[in-house]
Short mmCIF file of C-alpha atoms in Angstrom, two decimals:
data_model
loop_
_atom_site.label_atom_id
_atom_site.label_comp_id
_atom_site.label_asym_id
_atom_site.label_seq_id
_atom_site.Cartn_x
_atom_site.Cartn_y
_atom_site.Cartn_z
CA UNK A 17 0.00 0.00 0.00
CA UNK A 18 2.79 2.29 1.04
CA UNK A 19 4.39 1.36 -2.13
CA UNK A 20 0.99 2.32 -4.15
CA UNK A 21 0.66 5.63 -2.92
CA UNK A 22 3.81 6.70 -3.77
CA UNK A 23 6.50 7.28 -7.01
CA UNK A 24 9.37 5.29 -4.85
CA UNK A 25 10.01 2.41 -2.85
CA UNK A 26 9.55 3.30 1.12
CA UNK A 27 12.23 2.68 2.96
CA UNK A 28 12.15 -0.60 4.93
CA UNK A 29 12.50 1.37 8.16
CA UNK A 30 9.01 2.95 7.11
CA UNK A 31 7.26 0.36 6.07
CA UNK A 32 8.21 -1.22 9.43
CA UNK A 33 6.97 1.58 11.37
CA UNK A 34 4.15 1.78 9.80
CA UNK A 35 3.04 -1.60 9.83
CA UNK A 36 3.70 -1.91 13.92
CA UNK A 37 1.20 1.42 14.66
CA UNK A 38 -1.53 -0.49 12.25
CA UNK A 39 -0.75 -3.59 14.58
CA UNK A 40 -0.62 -1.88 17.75
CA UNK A 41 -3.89 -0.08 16.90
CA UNK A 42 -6.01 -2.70 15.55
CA UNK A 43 -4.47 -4.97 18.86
CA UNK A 44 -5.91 -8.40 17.86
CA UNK A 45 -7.67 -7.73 14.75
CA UNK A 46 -4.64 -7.71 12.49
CA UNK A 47 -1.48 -9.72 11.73
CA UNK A 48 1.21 -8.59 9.70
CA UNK A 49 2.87 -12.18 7.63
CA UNK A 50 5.03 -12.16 5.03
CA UNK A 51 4.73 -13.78 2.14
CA UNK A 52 7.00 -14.31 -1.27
CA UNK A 53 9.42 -11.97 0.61
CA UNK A 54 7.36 -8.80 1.56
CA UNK A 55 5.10 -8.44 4.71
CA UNK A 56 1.41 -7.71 4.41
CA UNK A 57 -1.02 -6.45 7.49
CA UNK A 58 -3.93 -8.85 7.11
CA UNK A 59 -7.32 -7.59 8.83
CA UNK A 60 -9.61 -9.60 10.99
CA UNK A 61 -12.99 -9.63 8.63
CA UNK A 62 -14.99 -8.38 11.91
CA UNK A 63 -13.07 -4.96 11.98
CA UNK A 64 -13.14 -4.90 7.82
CA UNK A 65 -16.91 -4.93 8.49
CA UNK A 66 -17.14 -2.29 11.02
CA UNK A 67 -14.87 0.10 8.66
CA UNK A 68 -17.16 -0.18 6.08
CA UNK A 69 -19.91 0.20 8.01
CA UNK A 70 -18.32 3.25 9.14
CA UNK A 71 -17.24 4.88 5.13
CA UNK A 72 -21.19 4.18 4.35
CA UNK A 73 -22.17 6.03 7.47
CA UNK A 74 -19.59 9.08 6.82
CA UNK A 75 -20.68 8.95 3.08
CA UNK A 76 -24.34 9.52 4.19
CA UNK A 77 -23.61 12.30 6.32
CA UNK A 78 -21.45 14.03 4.06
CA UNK A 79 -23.52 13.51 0.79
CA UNK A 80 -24.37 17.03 -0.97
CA UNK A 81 -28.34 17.96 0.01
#
């Protein structure tokens, strides 16, 4: 994702970072693994629900009258 958003690679010291507050703030509902070399956060369905849940509601209430 970090790597999407941007014209460069992140550094690796970054994408650590980065990775550990997503962990810390999600506490259980998130994992980071690593797979074919480069480590992924993977998100407990439950709190994928609840953030979309969330963008609808915040969509609503923003939506021009």
């Amino acid at each position: 994702m970090l790597k999407a958003g941007l014209d460069i690679t992140p550094h690796s010291e970054t994408v650590r970072r980065v990775l550990q507050i997503l962990e810390d703030l999600v506490d259980d509902a998130a994992t980071v693994r690593k797979r074919r070399g480069e480590k992924r956060i993977v998100f407990d369905e439950d709190l994928v629900r609840r953030i979309e849940r969330q963008q609808a509601h915040d969509a609503v209430r923003t939506a021009p009258a």
